[in-house]
Short mmCIF file of N, CA and C in Angstrom, two decimals:
data_model
loop_
_atom_site.label_atom_id
_atom_site.label_comp_id
_atom_site.label_asym_id
_atom_site.label_seq_id
_atom_site.Cartn_x
_atom_site.Cartn_y
_atom_site.Cartn_z
N MET A 1 27.50 16.76 21.28
CA MET A 1 28.34 15.60 21.39
C MET A 1 29.79 16.07 21.32
N GLN A 2 30.62 15.60 22.26
CA GLN A 2 32.02 16.00 22.27
C GLN A 2 32.87 14.90 21.66
N ASN A 3 33.94 15.34 20.94
CA ASN A 3 34.88 14.35 20.40
C ASN A 3 36.00 14.12 21.41
N SER A 4 37.02 13.35 21.02
CA SER A 4 38.09 12.98 21.96
C SER A 4 38.92 14.17 22.42
N THR A 5 38.91 15.29 21.69
CA THR A 5 39.68 16.48 22.10
C THR A 5 38.89 17.37 23.02
N GLY A 6 37.63 17.02 23.27
CA GLY A 6 36.80 17.82 24.16
C GLY A 6 35.99 18.87 23.44
N SER A 7 36.23 19.09 22.14
CA SER A 7 35.43 20.06 21.42
C SER A 7 34.15 19.39 20.91
N VAL A 8 33.20 20.21 20.59
CA VAL A 8 31.92 19.70 20.12
C VAL A 8 32.07 19.26 18.67
N ALA A 9 31.71 18.02 18.41
CA ALA A 9 31.81 17.47 17.06
C ALA A 9 30.57 17.84 16.26
N GLU A 10 30.80 18.19 15.03
CA GLU A 10 29.69 18.46 14.13
C GLU A 10 29.04 17.14 13.74
N PRO A 11 27.71 17.11 13.63
CA PRO A 11 27.07 15.87 13.21
C PRO A 11 27.50 15.53 11.77
N SER A 12 27.74 14.27 11.53
CA SER A 12 28.15 13.85 10.20
C SER A 12 26.92 13.69 9.31
N PRO A 13 27.12 13.76 7.98
CA PRO A 13 25.98 13.54 7.07
C PRO A 13 25.34 12.18 7.28
N VAL A 14 26.14 11.19 7.65
CA VAL A 14 25.58 9.86 7.89
C VAL A 14 24.64 9.89 9.08
N SER A 15 25.04 10.55 10.16
CA SER A 15 24.15 10.60 11.31
C SER A 15 22.91 11.44 11.01
N ASP A 16 23.04 12.47 10.20
CA ASP A 16 21.86 13.23 9.78
C ASP A 16 20.92 12.35 8.96
N LEU A 17 21.50 11.57 8.05
CA LEU A 17 20.69 10.65 7.24
C LEU A 17 20.05 9.60 8.14
N GLY A 18 20.80 9.09 9.08
CA GLY A 18 20.24 8.11 10.01
C GLY A 18 19.07 8.67 10.80
N ARG A 19 19.25 9.88 11.32
CA ARG A 19 18.15 10.52 12.06
C ARG A 19 16.94 10.75 11.17
N ALA A 20 17.19 11.18 9.93
CA ALA A 20 16.08 11.42 8.99
C ALA A 20 15.34 10.12 8.68
N LEU A 21 16.08 9.04 8.49
CA LEU A 21 15.44 7.75 8.22
C LEU A 21 14.63 7.27 9.41
N LEU A 22 15.18 7.43 10.61
CA LEU A 22 14.44 7.03 11.81
C LEU A 22 13.19 7.89 12.00
N ALA A 23 13.32 9.19 11.75
CA ALA A 23 12.16 10.08 11.88
C ALA A 23 11.08 9.72 10.86
N TYR A 24 11.50 9.42 9.63
CA TYR A 24 10.54 9.00 8.60
C TYR A 24 9.84 7.72 9.05
N GLY A 25 10.62 6.74 9.49
CA GLY A 25 10.04 5.47 9.91
C GLY A 25 9.03 5.64 11.04
N GLU A 26 9.37 6.46 12.01
CA GLU A 26 8.48 6.68 13.14
C GLU A 26 7.22 7.43 12.71
N ALA A 27 7.37 8.46 11.89
CA ALA A 27 6.20 9.21 11.42
C ALA A 27 5.28 8.31 10.60
N ARG A 28 5.86 7.46 9.76
CA ARG A 28 5.06 6.54 8.95
C ARG A 28 4.35 5.53 9.86
N ARG A 29 5.05 5.03 10.87
CA ARG A 29 4.45 4.07 11.80
C ARG A 29 3.26 4.69 12.53
N VAL A 30 3.42 5.93 13.01
CA VAL A 30 2.35 6.61 13.73
C VAL A 30 1.15 6.84 12.80
N ALA A 31 1.41 7.28 11.57
CA ALA A 31 0.33 7.50 10.61
C ALA A 31 -0.39 6.19 10.28
N ALA A 32 0.38 5.11 10.11
CA ALA A 32 -0.23 3.81 9.80
C ALA A 32 -1.09 3.31 10.96
N VAL A 33 -0.60 3.47 12.18
CA VAL A 33 -1.38 3.05 13.35
C VAL A 33 -2.68 3.84 13.42
N GLU A 34 -2.60 5.14 13.21
CA GLU A 34 -3.81 5.98 13.25
C GLU A 34 -4.77 5.61 12.12
N ALA A 35 -4.25 5.38 10.93
CA ALA A 35 -5.11 4.99 9.80
C ALA A 35 -5.79 3.66 10.10
N ARG A 36 -5.03 2.69 10.58
CA ARG A 36 -5.63 1.39 10.89
C ARG A 36 -6.67 1.51 12.00
N ARG A 37 -6.38 2.33 13.01
CA ARG A 37 -7.34 2.53 14.10
C ARG A 37 -8.63 3.15 13.56
N THR A 38 -8.48 4.18 12.75
CA THR A 38 -9.64 4.87 12.18
C THR A 38 -10.49 3.93 11.34
N LEU A 39 -9.83 3.03 10.62
CA LEU A 39 -10.52 2.12 9.71
C LEU A 39 -10.85 0.78 10.34
N SER A 40 -10.51 0.60 11.61
CA SER A 40 -10.73 -0.66 12.32
C SER A 40 -10.10 -1.84 11.61
N LEU A 41 -8.85 -1.64 11.16
CA LEU A 41 -8.09 -2.71 10.52
C LEU A 41 -6.87 -3.03 11.37
N ASN A 42 -6.52 -4.30 11.42
CA ASN A 42 -5.26 -4.62 12.06
C ASN A 42 -4.15 -4.47 11.01
N GLU A 43 -2.91 -4.61 11.44
CA GLU A 43 -1.79 -4.39 10.52
C GLU A 43 -1.82 -5.36 9.34
N LEU A 44 -2.11 -6.61 9.60
CA LEU A 44 -2.14 -7.61 8.54
C LEU A 44 -3.25 -7.31 7.53
N ASP A 45 -4.43 -6.91 8.04
CA ASP A 45 -5.53 -6.54 7.14
C ASP A 45 -5.12 -5.38 6.24
N ALA A 46 -4.48 -4.37 6.83
CA ALA A 46 -4.07 -3.19 6.05
C ALA A 46 -3.04 -3.58 5.00
N ARG A 47 -2.06 -4.41 5.38
CA ARG A 47 -1.05 -4.84 4.41
C ARG A 47 -1.68 -5.64 3.28
N ALA A 48 -2.64 -6.50 3.61
CA ALA A 48 -3.33 -7.28 2.58
C ALA A 48 -4.12 -6.37 1.66
N LEU A 49 -4.83 -5.42 2.23
CA LEU A 49 -5.64 -4.50 1.42
C LEU A 49 -4.75 -3.69 0.48
N LEU A 50 -3.64 -3.20 0.97
CA LEU A 50 -2.71 -2.45 0.12
C LEU A 50 -2.14 -3.33 -1.00
N PHE A 51 -1.83 -4.58 -0.68
CA PHE A 51 -1.31 -5.49 -1.70
C PHE A 51 -2.37 -5.76 -2.76
N VAL A 52 -3.59 -6.05 -2.34
CA VAL A 52 -4.67 -6.35 -3.29
C VAL A 52 -4.97 -5.12 -4.15
N ALA A 53 -4.96 -3.95 -3.54
CA ALA A 53 -5.22 -2.72 -4.31
C ALA A 53 -4.15 -2.52 -5.38
N GLY A 54 -2.93 -2.88 -5.08
CA GLY A 54 -1.84 -2.75 -6.04
C GLY A 54 -1.75 -3.90 -7.01
N ASN A 55 -2.49 -4.97 -6.76
CA ASN A 55 -2.47 -6.17 -7.59
C ASN A 55 -3.89 -6.68 -7.81
N PRO A 56 -4.72 -5.90 -8.52
CA PRO A 56 -6.12 -6.29 -8.70
C PRO A 56 -6.22 -7.69 -9.32
N GLY A 57 -7.14 -8.46 -8.78
CA GLY A 57 -7.33 -9.82 -9.29
C GLY A 57 -6.35 -10.82 -8.73
N ALA A 58 -5.61 -10.43 -7.70
CA ALA A 58 -4.63 -11.34 -7.09
C ALA A 58 -5.34 -12.59 -6.57
N ARG A 59 -4.66 -13.70 -6.66
CA ARG A 59 -5.19 -14.94 -6.10
C ARG A 59 -4.85 -14.97 -4.60
N PRO A 60 -5.64 -15.68 -3.82
CA PRO A 60 -5.33 -15.78 -2.39
C PRO A 60 -3.91 -16.29 -2.14
N SER A 61 -3.41 -17.16 -2.99
CA SER A 61 -2.04 -17.66 -2.79
C SER A 61 -1.02 -16.54 -2.94
N HIS A 62 -1.30 -15.55 -3.80
CA HIS A 62 -0.39 -14.40 -3.95
C HIS A 62 -0.39 -13.57 -2.66
N VAL A 63 -1.59 -13.36 -2.11
CA VAL A 63 -1.71 -12.62 -0.85
C VAL A 63 -0.99 -13.38 0.26
N ARG A 64 -1.22 -14.68 0.31
CA ARG A 64 -0.56 -15.53 1.31
C ARG A 64 0.96 -15.42 1.22
N ASP A 65 1.49 -15.55 0.00
CA ASP A 65 2.93 -15.48 -0.18
C ASP A 65 3.48 -14.10 0.18
N HIS A 66 2.76 -13.05 -0.18
CA HIS A 66 3.21 -11.70 0.13
C HIS A 66 3.27 -11.47 1.64
N LEU A 67 2.27 -11.97 2.35
CA LEU A 67 2.19 -11.74 3.79
C LEU A 67 2.94 -12.79 4.61
N GLY A 68 3.26 -13.91 4.00
CA GLY A 68 3.95 -14.97 4.73
C GLY A 68 3.08 -15.65 5.76
N ILE A 69 1.82 -15.90 5.41
CA ILE A 69 0.89 -16.55 6.34
C ILE A 69 0.42 -17.87 5.73
N THR A 70 -0.33 -18.63 6.50
CA THR A 70 -0.81 -19.93 6.06
C THR A 70 -2.01 -19.78 5.13
N SER A 71 -2.35 -20.87 4.44
CA SER A 71 -3.54 -20.87 3.58
C SER A 71 -4.80 -20.61 4.39
N ALA A 72 -4.89 -21.24 5.55
CA ALA A 72 -6.05 -21.01 6.42
C ALA A 72 -6.10 -19.56 6.89
N GLY A 73 -4.93 -19.02 7.21
CA GLY A 73 -4.87 -17.62 7.65
C GLY A 73 -5.31 -16.65 6.58
N VAL A 74 -4.91 -16.90 5.33
CA VAL A 74 -5.30 -15.98 4.26
C VAL A 74 -6.79 -16.11 3.97
N THR A 75 -7.35 -17.30 4.10
CA THR A 75 -8.79 -17.48 3.89
C THR A 75 -9.56 -16.68 4.93
N THR A 76 -9.16 -16.78 6.18
CA THR A 76 -9.81 -16.02 7.26
C THR A 76 -9.67 -14.52 7.03
N LEU A 77 -8.47 -14.10 6.65
CA LEU A 77 -8.21 -12.67 6.41
C LEU A 77 -9.08 -12.15 5.27
N ILE A 78 -9.13 -12.86 4.16
CA ILE A 78 -9.93 -12.41 3.02
C ILE A 78 -11.41 -12.41 3.38
N ASP A 79 -11.87 -13.42 4.10
CA ASP A 79 -13.27 -13.44 4.55
C ASP A 79 -13.57 -12.18 5.36
N ARG A 80 -12.66 -11.81 6.24
CA ARG A 80 -12.84 -10.62 7.09
C ARG A 80 -12.91 -9.36 6.24
N LEU A 81 -12.01 -9.23 5.25
CA LEU A 81 -12.02 -8.05 4.38
C LEU A 81 -13.27 -7.99 3.50
N VAL A 82 -13.74 -9.15 3.06
CA VAL A 82 -14.99 -9.20 2.28
C VAL A 82 -16.15 -8.74 3.15
N GLN A 83 -16.23 -9.25 4.38
CA GLN A 83 -17.32 -8.87 5.30
C GLN A 83 -17.30 -7.38 5.62
N ARG A 84 -16.11 -6.78 5.64
CA ARG A 84 -16.00 -5.33 5.93
C ARG A 84 -16.26 -4.48 4.69
N GLY A 85 -16.45 -5.12 3.54
CA GLY A 85 -16.74 -4.38 2.32
C GLY A 85 -15.54 -3.68 1.72
N THR A 86 -14.35 -4.24 1.95
CA THR A 86 -13.14 -3.61 1.41
C THR A 86 -12.60 -4.33 0.18
N VAL A 87 -12.90 -5.63 0.04
CA VAL A 87 -12.49 -6.39 -1.14
C VAL A 87 -13.66 -7.26 -1.58
N ARG A 88 -13.55 -7.74 -2.82
CA ARG A 88 -14.51 -8.73 -3.29
C ARG A 88 -13.74 -9.93 -3.81
N ARG A 89 -14.40 -11.07 -3.73
CA ARG A 89 -13.83 -12.34 -4.20
C ARG A 89 -14.62 -12.74 -5.44
N ASP A 90 -13.92 -12.89 -6.56
CA ASP A 90 -14.55 -13.30 -7.81
C ASP A 90 -14.04 -14.67 -8.22
N LEU A 91 -14.94 -15.50 -8.73
CA LEU A 91 -14.53 -16.81 -9.24
C LEU A 91 -13.92 -16.64 -10.63
N ASP A 92 -12.89 -17.41 -10.92
CA ASP A 92 -12.27 -17.43 -12.24
C ASP A 92 -13.27 -18.04 -13.21
N GLU A 93 -13.45 -17.43 -14.37
CA GLU A 93 -14.43 -17.92 -15.35
C GLU A 93 -14.04 -19.28 -15.92
N GLU A 94 -12.74 -19.56 -15.98
CA GLU A 94 -12.27 -20.81 -16.57
C GLU A 94 -12.05 -21.92 -15.55
N ASP A 95 -11.83 -21.56 -14.31
CA ASP A 95 -11.60 -22.55 -13.26
C ASP A 95 -12.27 -22.04 -11.99
N ARG A 96 -13.47 -22.54 -11.72
CA ARG A 96 -14.27 -22.03 -10.61
C ARG A 96 -13.67 -22.34 -9.24
N ARG A 97 -12.59 -23.14 -9.19
CA ARG A 97 -11.90 -23.39 -7.92
C ARG A 97 -10.99 -22.23 -7.56
N VAL A 98 -10.74 -21.35 -8.53
CA VAL A 98 -9.80 -20.25 -8.36
C VAL A 98 -10.55 -18.96 -8.05
N ASN A 99 -10.08 -18.24 -7.04
CA ASN A 99 -10.64 -16.93 -6.68
C ASN A 99 -9.67 -15.83 -7.10
N HIS A 100 -10.24 -14.68 -7.41
CA HIS A 100 -9.45 -13.47 -7.64
C HIS A 100 -9.97 -12.42 -6.68
N ILE A 101 -9.05 -11.73 -6.02
CA ILE A 101 -9.41 -10.76 -5.00
C ILE A 101 -9.14 -9.35 -5.54
N THR A 102 -10.13 -8.48 -5.38
CA THR A 102 -10.02 -7.11 -5.88
C THR A 102 -10.48 -6.15 -4.78
N ALA A 103 -9.73 -5.09 -4.58
CA ALA A 103 -10.14 -4.04 -3.62
C ALA A 103 -11.34 -3.30 -4.20
N ILE A 104 -12.31 -3.02 -3.35
CA ILE A 104 -13.49 -2.28 -3.81
C ILE A 104 -13.64 -0.94 -3.10
N VAL A 105 -12.63 -0.58 -2.35
CA VAL A 105 -12.59 0.76 -1.75
C VAL A 105 -11.56 1.57 -2.51
N ASP A 106 -11.80 2.86 -2.63
CA ASP A 106 -10.88 3.76 -3.31
C ASP A 106 -9.84 4.21 -2.30
N LEU A 107 -8.63 3.67 -2.43
CA LEU A 107 -7.58 4.01 -1.47
C LEU A 107 -7.03 5.41 -1.64
N ASP A 108 -7.53 6.13 -2.65
CA ASP A 108 -7.14 7.53 -2.83
C ASP A 108 -8.16 8.47 -2.20
N ALA A 109 -9.27 7.92 -1.69
CA ALA A 109 -10.33 8.73 -1.08
C ALA A 109 -10.26 8.60 0.44
N GLU A 110 -10.84 9.56 1.14
CA GLU A 110 -10.93 9.51 2.60
C GLU A 110 -11.83 8.36 3.00
N PRO A 111 -11.60 7.69 4.07
CA PRO A 111 -10.46 7.78 4.96
C PRO A 111 -9.30 6.87 4.53
N TRP A 112 -9.53 6.12 3.45
CA TRP A 112 -8.57 5.11 3.01
C TRP A 112 -7.24 5.68 2.57
N CYS A 113 -7.23 6.92 2.11
CA CYS A 113 -5.98 7.50 1.61
C CYS A 113 -4.91 7.58 2.70
N ALA A 114 -5.33 7.55 3.95
CA ALA A 114 -4.35 7.58 5.05
C ALA A 114 -3.43 6.37 5.01
N LEU A 115 -3.88 5.28 4.42
CA LEU A 115 -3.04 4.08 4.33
C LEU A 115 -1.90 4.27 3.34
N ARG A 116 -2.10 5.15 2.35
CA ARG A 116 -1.08 5.29 1.31
C ARG A 116 -0.40 6.65 1.29
N GLY A 117 -0.72 7.53 2.21
CA GLY A 117 -0.17 8.88 2.21
C GLY A 117 1.34 8.92 2.22
N PHE A 118 1.96 8.17 3.10
CA PHE A 118 3.42 8.17 3.18
C PHE A 118 4.04 7.53 1.96
N ASP A 119 3.41 6.48 1.45
CA ASP A 119 3.95 5.82 0.26
C ASP A 119 3.94 6.79 -0.93
N ALA A 120 2.85 7.53 -1.08
CA ALA A 120 2.78 8.51 -2.17
C ALA A 120 3.79 9.64 -1.97
N ALA A 121 3.96 10.07 -0.73
CA ALA A 121 4.91 11.15 -0.44
C ALA A 121 6.34 10.72 -0.74
N ILE A 122 6.70 9.51 -0.37
CA ILE A 122 8.07 9.07 -0.61
C ILE A 122 8.32 8.89 -2.11
N GLU A 123 7.32 8.38 -2.83
CA GLU A 123 7.48 8.24 -4.29
C GLU A 123 7.64 9.61 -4.94
N SER A 124 6.89 10.59 -4.47
CA SER A 124 7.00 11.95 -5.00
C SER A 124 8.39 12.53 -4.73
N ALA A 125 8.88 12.33 -3.52
CA ALA A 125 10.21 12.85 -3.17
C ALA A 125 11.31 12.14 -3.96
N ILE A 126 11.17 10.84 -4.14
CA ILE A 126 12.17 10.07 -4.87
C ILE A 126 12.21 10.49 -6.34
N ALA A 127 11.09 10.91 -6.88
CA ALA A 127 11.04 11.32 -8.28
C ALA A 127 11.99 12.48 -8.56
N ASP A 128 12.29 13.27 -7.53
CA ASP A 128 13.19 14.42 -7.68
C ASP A 128 14.66 14.09 -7.47
N VAL A 129 14.96 12.85 -7.10
CA VAL A 129 16.34 12.44 -6.80
C VAL A 129 17.01 11.91 -8.07
N PRO A 130 18.24 12.36 -8.34
CA PRO A 130 18.95 11.84 -9.52
C PRO A 130 19.09 10.32 -9.41
N PRO A 131 19.03 9.61 -10.55
CA PRO A 131 19.08 8.14 -10.53
C PRO A 131 20.29 7.56 -9.80
N GLU A 132 21.46 8.19 -9.94
CA GLU A 132 22.64 7.64 -9.27
C GLU A 132 22.54 7.80 -7.75
N THR A 133 21.92 8.88 -7.30
CA THR A 133 21.72 9.08 -5.86
C THR A 133 20.69 8.08 -5.34
N ALA A 134 19.63 7.88 -6.11
CA ALA A 134 18.61 6.91 -5.72
C ALA A 134 19.20 5.51 -5.62
N ALA A 135 20.07 5.17 -6.56
CA ALA A 135 20.71 3.85 -6.54
C ALA A 135 21.58 3.69 -5.30
N GLU A 136 22.31 4.73 -4.93
CA GLU A 136 23.17 4.66 -3.74
C GLU A 136 22.33 4.56 -2.47
N LEU A 137 21.25 5.34 -2.39
CA LEU A 137 20.37 5.26 -1.22
C LEU A 137 19.73 3.87 -1.12
N THR A 138 19.36 3.32 -2.25
CA THR A 138 18.80 1.97 -2.27
C THR A 138 19.80 0.97 -1.71
N ARG A 139 21.04 1.08 -2.15
CA ARG A 139 22.10 0.19 -1.65
C ARG A 139 22.24 0.33 -0.14
N ILE A 140 22.25 1.57 0.35
CA ILE A 140 22.39 1.82 1.78
C ILE A 140 21.22 1.23 2.56
N LEU A 141 20.01 1.49 2.10
CA LEU A 141 18.83 0.98 2.81
C LEU A 141 18.78 -0.55 2.79
N ASP A 142 19.12 -1.15 1.64
CA ASP A 142 19.16 -2.61 1.58
C ASP A 142 20.19 -3.16 2.57
N ARG A 143 21.32 -2.50 2.69
CA ARG A 143 22.38 -2.92 3.62
C ARG A 143 21.90 -2.79 5.07
N ILE A 144 21.19 -1.71 5.36
CA ILE A 144 20.64 -1.53 6.71
C ILE A 144 19.70 -2.68 7.05
N VAL A 145 18.81 -3.00 6.14
CA VAL A 145 17.86 -4.09 6.37
C VAL A 145 18.60 -5.41 6.56
N ASP A 146 19.61 -5.66 5.71
CA ASP A 146 20.39 -6.90 5.84
C ASP A 146 21.08 -6.98 7.20
N LEU A 147 21.73 -5.89 7.61
CA LEU A 147 22.43 -5.88 8.89
C LEU A 147 21.46 -6.06 10.07
N ALA A 148 20.34 -5.38 10.00
CA ALA A 148 19.37 -5.47 11.09
C ALA A 148 18.73 -6.85 11.14
N SER A 149 18.53 -7.47 9.99
CA SER A 149 17.89 -8.79 9.93
C SER A 149 18.82 -9.88 10.40
N ASP A 150 20.12 -9.69 10.19
CA ASP A 150 21.09 -10.72 10.59
C ASP A 150 21.32 -10.73 12.09
N GLY A 151 21.11 -9.59 12.74
CA GLY A 151 21.44 -9.50 14.15
C GLY A 151 20.31 -9.79 15.01
#
């Protein structure tokens, strides 16, 4: 890339960070698509399964709110995950109208671990980052999301 004087400009740290973030996003997207394909899950099913695994005993309304779908949509989604043997639906002992959803697959085992590989890798990498750097990166990423969402 040439600057206004005609000499080659050195890439700035911001552009390096931008490229790294885009590369991470693309690699994670490709891995998620492959994991979902291998497991015969659509994106919404995978997001629901990851949420339920991280929130054992979640109520369908929690899943609905997390995914931003309708009550009918979450019922259909949970029915599908139950039929595939990935979650179970338990009745609340005190209120039988209430269901609790629990993942019954080990997301740390093959082939399910592919759904969480990038999440575990990023958490591991972040653990090595000083808190003040992590706070600044968080601010930057939140700003990126805000800017992209507004436009």
